[in-house]
Coordinates of C-alpha atoms and ligand atoms in Angstrom, one line a residue:
X1 CA 0.0 0.0 0.0
X2 CA 1.2 3.5 -0.9
X3 CA 2.5 5.5 2.1
X4 CA -0.4 7.5 3.6
X5 CA -0.4 11.3 3.9
X6 CA -1.0 11.2 7.7
X7 CA -2.4 9.2 10.6
X8 CA -5.3 11.5 10.8
X9 CA -6.9 13.9 8.3
X10 CA -9.0 16.7 9.8
X11 CA -11.6 18.5 7.8
X12 CA -11.8 22.1 8.9
X13 CA -9.5 24.4 11.0
X14 CA -12.3 25.8 13.2
X15 CA -12.0 25.4 17.0
X16 CA -12.8 21.6 16.9
X17 CA -10.3 20.9 14.2
X18 CA -7.4 23.0 15.4
X19 CA -7.8 21.8 19.0
X20 CA -8.1 18.2 18.0
X21 CA -5.0 18.6 15.8
X22 CA -2.9 20.0 18.8
X23 CA -4.1 17.2 21.1
X24 CA -3.2 14.5 18.5
X25 CA 0.2 16.1 17.9
X26 CA 0.9 15.9 21.6
X27 CA 0.3 12.2 21.4
X28 CA 2.9 12.0 18.6
X29 CA 0.4 11.5 15.7
X30 CA 0.9 12.8 12.1
X31 CA -2.0 15.1 11.3
X32 CA -3.0 17.1 8.2
X33 CA -5.8 19.7 8.2
X34 CA -7.7 20.6 5.0
X35 CA -9.6 23.9 5.3
X36 CA -11.9 25.3 2.7
X37 CA -11.3 29.0 3.5
X38 CA -8.2 31.3 3.8
X39 CA -7.8 32.5 7.4
X40 CA -8.6 34.9 8.9
X41 CA -12.2 34.5 7.9
X42 CA -15.5 35.5 9.6
X43 CA -17.3 33.0 11.9
X44 CA -20.2 33.5 14.2
X45 CA -20.0 32.2 17.8
X46 CA -18.1 34.9 19.8
X47 CA -19.2 34.2 23.4
X48 CA -17.2 31.4 24.9
X49 CA -18.1 29.4 28.1
X50 CA -15.8 28.9 31.0
X51 CA -15.9 25.1 30.6
X52 CA -14.1 25.4 27.2
X53 CA -11.1 26.8 29.0
X54 CA -10.3 23.3 30.2
X55 CA -10.0 22.0 26.7
X56 CA -7.9 25.0 25.6
X57 CA -5.7 24.2 28.5
X58 CA -5.5 20.5 27.5
X59 CA -4.2 21.6 24.1
X60 CA -1.7 24.1 25.7
X61 CA -3.6 27.0 24.1
X62 CA -4.4 29.2 27.1
X63 CA -1.2 31.1 26.7
X64 CA -1.7 32.2 23.1
X65 CA -5.3 33.0 23.7
X66 CA -4.6 35.0 26.9
X67 CA -1.8 37.0 25.1
X68 CA -4.3 38.4 22.6
X69 CA -6.1 40.6 25.2
X70 CA -9.6 39.4 24.4
X71 CA -12.5 40.8 26.5
X72 CA -12.8 38.8 29.7
X73 CA -16.2 37.2 30.2
X74 CA -17.4 36.7 33.8
X75 CA -21.1 35.9 33.3
X76 CA -24.4 36.5 31.6
X77 CA -27.0 39.2 32.0
X78 CA -30.6 38.8 30.9
X79 CA -33.1 41.6 30.3
X80 CA -36.8 41.6 29.7
X81 CA -39.5 44.3 29.9
X82 CA -37.5 46.5 32.3
X83 CA -36.2 43.6 34.4
X84 CA -32.5 42.8 34.6
X85 CA -31.0 39.6 36.1
X86 CA -27.3 38.6 36.2
X87 CA -25.4 35.4 36.6
X88 CA -21.8 35.6 37.7
X89 CA -19.9 32.5 36.9
X90 CA -18.0 32.8 40.2
X91 CA -21.3 31.8 41.9
X92 CA -21.7 28.5 40.0
X93 CA -22.0 25.2 41.9
X94 CA -19.5 23.2 39.7
X95 CA -15.8 23.6 40.5
X96 CA -13.5 24.8 37.6
X97 CA -13.0 27.8 35.4
X98 CA -15.3 30.8 36.2
X99 CA -14.1 33.2 33.5
X100 CA -13.5 33.0 29.8
X101 CA -13.5 35.4 26.8
X102 CA -15.6 37.2 24.3
X103 CA -13.8 36.9 21.0
X104 CA -14.0 38.1 17.4
X105 CA -13.8 34.6 15.9
X106 CA -11.8 35.5 12.9
X107 CA -8.8 36.3 15.2
X108 CA -9.6 33.6 17.8
X109 CA -9.8 30.8 15.1
X110 CA -6.6 32.2 13.5
X111 CA -4.7 31.9 16.8
X112 CA -5.8 28.3 17.3
X113 CA -4.9 27.4 13.7
X114 CA -1.5 29.1 13.9
X115 CA -0.8 27.3 17.1
X116 CA -1.5 24.0 15.3
X117 CA 0.9 24.9 12.5
X118 CA 3.5 26.0 15.1
X119 CA 3.6 22.5 16.5
X120 CA 4.0 20.9 13.0
X121 CA 0.4 20.4 11.7
X122 CA 0.3 21.4 8.0
X123 CA -3.0 23.3 7.2
X124 CA -3.9 23.4 3.5
X125 CA -6.1 26.4 3.2
X126 CA -8.5 26.8 0.3
X127 CA -8.8 23.1 0.0
X128 CA -12.4 22.1 0.1
X129 CA -13.3 18.4 0.7
X130 CA -15.7 17.2 -2.0
X131 CA -15.5 13.4 -1.8
X132 CA -14.7 10.7 0.7
X133 CA -14.0 7.0 0.3
X134 CA -14.2 4.6 3.3
X135 CA -14.3 1.3 1.3
X136 CA -10.7 0.2 1.9
X137 CA -10.3 -1.3 5.4
X138 CA -7.6 0.7 7.4
X139 CA -7.4 3.5 4.8
X140 CA -9.6 6.4 4.3
X141 CA -9.4 8.7 1.3
X142 CA -10.6 12.3 0.9
X143 CA -10.6 14.4 -2.2
X144 CA -10.1 18.1 -2.1
X145 CA -10.4 20.8 -4.7
X146 CA -8.3 23.9 -4.3
X147 CA -8.8 27.5 -5.4
X148 CA -7.6 26.7 -8.9
X149 CA -10.0 23.9 -9.3
X150 CA -7.2 21.2 -8.9
X151 CA -8.4 17.9 -7.4
X152 CA -6.1 16.0 -5.0
X153 CA -6.6 12.7 -3.0
X154 CA -5.4 12.4 0.6
X155 CA -5.1 9.2 2.6
X156 CA -4.9 8.4 6.3
X157 CA -6.0 5.8 8.8
X158 CA -8.7 8.0 10.3
X159 CA -10.7 11.2 9.4
X160 CA -12.0 13.7 11.9
X161 CA -14.8 15.8 10.3
X162 CA -14.6 19.2 12.0
X163 CA -16.2 21.0 9.1
X164 CA -18.9 22.8 11.2
X165 CA -21.8 24.1 9.2
X166 CA -20.1 22.7 6.1
X167 CA -21.2 19.2 7.5
X168 CA -19.0 17.4 4.9
X169 CA -19.3 13.8 6.0
X170 CA -23.0 14.0 7.1
X171 CA -23.8 15.1 3.6
X172 CA -21.5 12.7 1.7
X173 CA -22.4 9.7 3.8
X174 CA -26.1 10.4 4.1
X175 CA -25.9 10.8 7.9
X176 CA -28.1 13.9 8.2
X177 CA -31.3 13.8 10.2
X178 CA -33.6 16.7 11.1
X179 CA -33.0 18.6 14.3
X180 CA -35.7 18.3 17.0
X181 CA -35.7 22.1 17.1
X182 CA -37.7 24.2 14.7
X183 CA -35.7 26.3 12.2
X184 CA -34.9 29.8 13.3
X185 CA -33.3 32.9 11.8
X186 CA -30.4 35.1 13.1
X187 CA -29.6 38.6 11.9
X188 CA -26.3 40.0 13.2
X189 CA -23.5 42.5 12.7
X190 CA -20.5 44.1 14.5
X191 CA -21.0 47.7 15.7
X192 CA -18.8 50.4 17.2
X193 CA -20.9 50.3 20.4
X194 CA -19.9 53.6 22.2
X195 CA -21.7 52.4 25.3
X196 CA -21.3 55.1 28.0
X197 CA -24.1 54.0 30.4
X198 CA -23.1 54.0 34.1
X199 CA -22.7 50.5 35.6
X200 CA -22.8 48.7 32.3
X201 CA -20.6 45.6 32.6
X202 CA -18.7 44.7 29.4
X203 CA -17.6 41.4 30.8
X204 CA -21.1 39.8 30.6
X205 CA -23.0 38.8 27.5
X206 CA -26.4 40.5 27.4
X207 CA -29.3 38.4 26.3
X208 CA -32.4 40.5 25.9
X209 CA -35.9 39.3 25.1
X210 CA -38.3 41.2 22.8
X211 CA -40.9 43.0 24.9
X212 CA -43.8 41.5 22.9
X213 CA -42.5 38.3 21.3
X214 CA -40.8 36.0 23.8
X215 CA -39.3 33.8 21.1
X216 CA -37.4 36.8 19.7
X217 CA -34.2 37.5 21.6
X218 CA -31.0 39.5 21.1
X219 CA -27.3 39.1 22.0
X220 CA -24.9 41.9 22.8
X221 CA -21.3 40.6 23.1
X222 CA -18.8 43.4 23.8
X223 CA -15.2 43.0 22.6
X224 CA -12.1 44.6 24.1
X225 CA -11.7 47.1 21.3
X226 CA -14.9 49.2 21.7
X227 CA -16.8 47.1 19.2
X228 CA -19.6 44.6 19.9
X229 CA -21.3 41.7 18.3
X230 CA -25.0 42.3 18.1
X231 CA -27.6 39.9 16.8
X232 CA -31.3 38.9 17.0
X233 CA -32.8 35.4 16.7
X234 CA -36.4 34.9 15.6
X235 CA -38.9 32.5 14.0
X236 CA -38.1 31.9 10.3
X237 CA -41.1 33.9 9.1
X238 CA -40.7 36.8 11.5
X239 CA -39.2 39.2 9.0
X240 CA -41.9 38.8 6.3
X241 CA -43.7 41.9 7.5
X242 CA -40.6 44.0 7.7
X243 CA -39.1 45.8 4.7
X244 CA -35.7 47.6 4.2
X245 CA -32.1 46.5 4.2
X246 CA -31.0 43.9 6.8
X247 CA -28.9 46.4 8.8
X248 CA -31.9 48.9 9.1
X249 CA -34.2 46.0 10.1
X250 CA -31.7 44.9 12.8
X251 CA -31.4 48.4 14.2
X252 CA -35.2 48.8 14.2
X253 CA -35.6 45.5 16.1
X254 CA -32.9 46.5 18.6
X255 CA -34.5 49.8 19.3
X256 CA -37.7 48.0 20.3
X257 CA -35.9 46.5 23.3
X258 CA -35.6 49.1 26.1
X259 CA -32.3 48.0 27.6
X260 CA -30.6 47.8 24.2
X261 CA -32.1 51.0 23.1
X262 CA -30.7 52.7 26.2
X263 CA -27.2 51.1 25.7
X264 CA -26.9 51.6 22.0
X265 CA -28.3 55.1 21.3
X266 CA -24.8 56.4 20.4
X267 CA -23.7 53.3 18.5
X268 CA -22.4 53.4 15.0
X269 CA -23.9 50.6 12.8
X270 CA -21.0 50.6 10.3
X271 CA -21.0 47.0 9.1
X272 CA -23.5 45.3 6.8
X273 CA -25.7 42.7 8.6
X274 CA -25.5 39.0 7.9
X275 CA -28.3 36.5 8.2
X276 CA -28.2 32.8 8.8
X277 CA -31.3 30.5 9.0
X278 CA -32.1 26.9 9.7
X279 CA -28.8 26.3 11.5
X280 CA -30.0 23.6 13.9
X281 CA -28.9 20.2 12.6
X282 CA -28.4 16.6 13.7
X283 CA -26.9 13.3 12.4
X284 CA -27.9 9.7 12.7
X285 CA -24.6 8.8 14.4
X286 CA -21.4 10.6 15.3
X287 CA -18.9 8.0 14.2
X288 CA -18.4 5.1 11.7
X289 CA -15.6 3.0 10.2
X290 CA -12.6 5.3 9.9
X291 CA -14.3 8.5 10.9
X292 CA -15.7 10.6 13.7
X293 CA -17.7 13.8 13.6
X294 CA -16.7 16.7 15.9
X295 CA -18.5 19.9 16.9
X296 CA -21.1 21.3 14.5
X297 CA -20.4 18.6 11.9
X298 CA -22.4 16.5 14.3
X299 CA -25.2 18.2 16.1
X300 CA -25.9 21.9 16.5
X301 CA -28.8 23.1 18.7
X302 CA -29.2 26.8 19.1
X303 CA -27.1 29.9 19.9
X304 CA -29.0 31.0 23.0
X305 CA -26.6 29.5 25.6
X306 CA -23.4 30.0 23.6
X307 CA -22.7 26.3 23.9
X308 CA -21.4 25.7 20.3
X309 CA -17.6 26.2 20.8
X310 CA -17.7 24.4 24.2
X311 CA -19.5 21.3 22.6
X312 CA -17.0 21.5 19.7
X313 CA -14.0 21.4 22.1
X314 CA -15.5 18.8 24.3
X315 CA -16.0 16.6 21.3
X316 CA -12.3 17.0 20.3
X317 CA -11.2 16.2 23.9
X318 CA -13.3 13.0 24.0
X319 CA -12.5 11.8 20.5
X320 CA -8.7 12.3 20.4
X321 CA -7.7 9.6 23.0
X322 CA -10.1 7.2 21.2
X323 CA -8.6 7.9 17.8
X324 CA -5.1 7.4 19.3
X325 CA -6.2 4.1 20.9
X326 CA -7.7 2.9 17.5
X327 CA -4.4 3.8 15.7
X328 CA -2.6 1.6 18.3
X329 CA -4.8 -1.3 17.1
X330 CA -6.8 -1.4 20.3
X331 CA -10.6 -1.9 20.4
X332 CA -12.7 1.3 20.9
X333 CA -16.3 1.3 21.9
X334 CA -17.3 4.6 20.1
X335 CA -20.9 4.3 21.1
X336 CA -20.3 4.2 24.9
X337 CA -17.0 6.2 25.0
X338 CA -17.9 9.0 22.6
X339 CA -21.5 9.2 21.3
X340 CA -23.3 8.6 24.6
X341 CA -21.1 10.9 26.6
X342 CA -21.1 13.8 24.1
X343 CA -24.9 13.5 23.6
X344 CA -25.5 13.5 27.4
X345 CA -24.3 17.1 27.7
X346 CA -26.0 18.0 24.4
X347 CA -29.3 16.7 25.8
X348 CA -28.9 18.9 28.9
X349 CA -28.4 22.0 26.7
X350 CA -31.4 20.8 24.5
X351 CA -33.7 20.7 27.6
X352 CA -32.7 24.2 28.5
X353 CA -33.1 25.5 24.9
X354 CA -36.6 24.0 24.7
X355 CA -37.5 25.6 28.1
X356 CA -36.1 28.9 26.9
X357 CA -38.4 29.0 23.8
X358 CA -41.5 27.8 25.6
X359 CA -40.9 30.4 28.3
X360 CA -40.2 28.2 31.3
X361 CA -36.5 29.0 31.5
X362 CA -37.2 32.7 31.0
X363 CA -39.6 32.6 34.0
X364 CA -37.0 30.7 36.0
X365 CA -34.2 33.2 35.5
X366 CA -36.3 36.3 36.2
X367 CA -37.9 34.7 39.3
X368 CA -36.9 37.0 42.2
X369 CA -37.7 34.3 44.8
X370 CA -35.0 32.0 43.4
X371 CA -33.1 30.0 45.9
X372 CA -29.3 30.8 45.8
X373 CA -28.6 27.1 45.6
X374 CA -30.8 26.6 42.5
X375 CA -29.3 29.8 41.0
X376 CA -25.8 28.3 41.5
X377 CA -26.8 25.1 39.7
X378 CA -28.3 27.1 36.8
X379 CA -25.2 29.2 36.7
X380 CA -23.1 26.0 36.2
X381 CA -25.1 25.1 33.1
X382 CA -24.7 28.7 31.8
X383 CA -21.0 28.3 32.3
X384 CA -21.0 25.2 30.1
X385 CA -20.7 22.4 32.7
X386 CA -23.5 20.4 31.3
X387 CA -21.6 17.1 31.9
X388 CA -21.5 17.6 35.6
X389 CA -23.6 14.8 36.9
X390 CA -23.2 16.0 40.5
X391 CA -25.4 19.0 39.5
X392 CA -29.1 18.0 40.0
X393 CA -30.1 20.5 37.3
X394 CA -28.3 18.3 34.7
X395 CA -30.5 15.3 35.6
X396 CA -34.0 15.0 34.1
X397 CA -33.7 18.7 33.4
X398 CA -37.1 19.2 31.7
X399 CA -38.9 17.8 34.7
X400 CA -36.7 19.8 37.1
X401 CA -37.4 23.1 35.3
X402 CA -41.1 22.3 35.3
X403 CA -41.1 21.5 39.0
X404 CA -39.2 24.6 40.0
X405 CA -41.2 27.0 37.8
X406 CA -44.4 25.3 39.0
X407 CA -43.4 26.0 42.6
X408 CA -43.7 29.7 42.0
X409 CA -47.2 31.1 41.4
X410 CA -47.1 33.3 38.2
X411 CA -45.9 36.8 39.0
Ligands
FAD1 C1 -26.4 32.7 15.1 C2 -25.4 31.9 15.8 C3 -24.7 32.4 17.0 C4 -23.8 31.6 17.7 N1 -23.2 32.1 18.8 C5 -22.4 31.3 19.5 C6 -21.7 31.8 20.7 O1 -21.9 32.9 21.1 N2 -20.9 30.9 21.3 C7 -20.6 29.7 20.9 O2 -19.8 29.0 21.5 N3 -21.1 29.2 19.7 C8 -22.0 30.0 19.1 N4 -22.6 29.5 17.9 C9 -22.1 28.2 17.4 C10 -20.7 28.3 16.8 O3 -20.8 29.1 15.6 C11 -20.3 26.9 16.4 O4 -20.8 25.9 17.3 C12 -18.8 26.7 16.4 O5 -18.2 27.6 15.5 C13 -18.5 25.2 16.0 O6 -17.1 25.0 15.8 P1 -16.6 23.9 14.8 O7 -15.1 23.9 15.0 O8 -17.4 22.7 15.0 O9 -17.0 24.5 13.4 P2 -16.6 25.8 12.6 O10 -16.2 26.9 13.6 O11 -17.8 26.1 11.8 O12 -15.4 25.5 11.7 C14 -15.5 24.6 10.6 C15 -14.4 24.9 9.6 O13 -14.6 23.9 8.6 C16 -14.4 24.5 7.3 N5 -15.0 23.8 6.2 C17 -16.4 23.8 6.0 N6 -16.6 23.0 4.9 C18 -15.4 22.5 4.5 C19 -15.0 21.6 3.4 N7 -15.9 21.2 2.5 N8 -13.7 21.3 3.3 C20 -12.8 21.8 4.2 N9 -13.1 22.6 5.2 C21 -14.4 23.0 5.4 C22 -15.0 25.9 7.5 O14 -14.4 26.8 6.6 C23 -14.6 26.2 8.9 O15 -13.3 26.9 9.0 C24 -23.5 30.3 17.2 C25 -24.1 29.8 16.0 C26 -25.0 30.6 15.4 C27 -25.7 30.0 14.2

């Protein structure tokens, strides 16, 4: 058999791909990343969760990330109809990291990718994977096409698909299955925020709920350079009654929410708005002979709890030792050691996402009579520790949320 290009081929140099590459390299594996875009490139998903710091640490990436001077993140604030409630991650019940960062992803992803290259992982930019062949036992083959239209085959023992919303192997291998969540739409941009309101805390993401439509919510994620990410999430058909260009519609929607209107009166909306719809996605399974799906290439739920990058890094951390074991010729139970564990945390987030949109979780977080102990457990989930089985709020979550909200008469 012809010598293979690597032990492992990784599709995509986003957070899941770059972190997996660093972790594999530390185990002495030969890795090649094939990335469709040229970095830096825009990506959505700018609010990290403290739990993901553990995985950055595992890949020796805390140093390069800290050196960039990203905006520190200490918690999350929620606003609705004049009410404001805050969660400070230092109050969480789970041990571990209590801070993280708010990051322009173009730069954050570039730092992770460069760190992979620094430790000897070649990244072939502008190489889009268009075909995959898993028919030869022990050898997988990917076909890329570069910016000049040139096709090239790549071989390795294993493939890790970290292609995010590209969802390369789910599409090529017919693994896609509909998400349990209805499709939604997000409209977003970056602004020069010019926030000069007394007491405003830049170190907390602000999630605001539309005063009339509780399924419509906004994010405001301040960066360290005076700019912010600003977005709104809504049902797919919500914009049908609004006309104008996307940035004007976004500004109009923002000014309908009193807290954002107060914070952003002086803001400069200087960048065109983007929209992305129908992003929730799922797959029949997260692994197969010769491949494993990481991050968004597997399941993506919803942006409301900023869980995407944390799930992506958790998937890399779980999969890398299993890939290494398989390369050593040892048996691997992918179902028990990967799929079930990863999905357990995803199910926790799903229960909270569902409770957010049907209004139960919104009631819960604005409840003034909340016990401090329950608030600490909720805070842990908001900090990303969805796999902490010692937290009662990660067990039978739907029922717990119902029981707690039911215990308070409607305000
Ligand atoms: C509206 C919205 C808001 C969000 N906000 C947050 C947030 O605040 N915090 C958070 O943690 N998450 C957030 N997310 C989720 C976040 O964007 C993703 O979960 C995260 O980027 C997943 O990382 P990844 O490494 O799996 O994939 P990605 O970051 O998408 O990286 C995948 C890489 O694969 C490359 N690729 C794609 N196709 C191919 C191909 N054919 N060949 C080669 N390479 C390919 C892409 O160019 C890309 O660089 C949000 C998502 C949405 C939709």
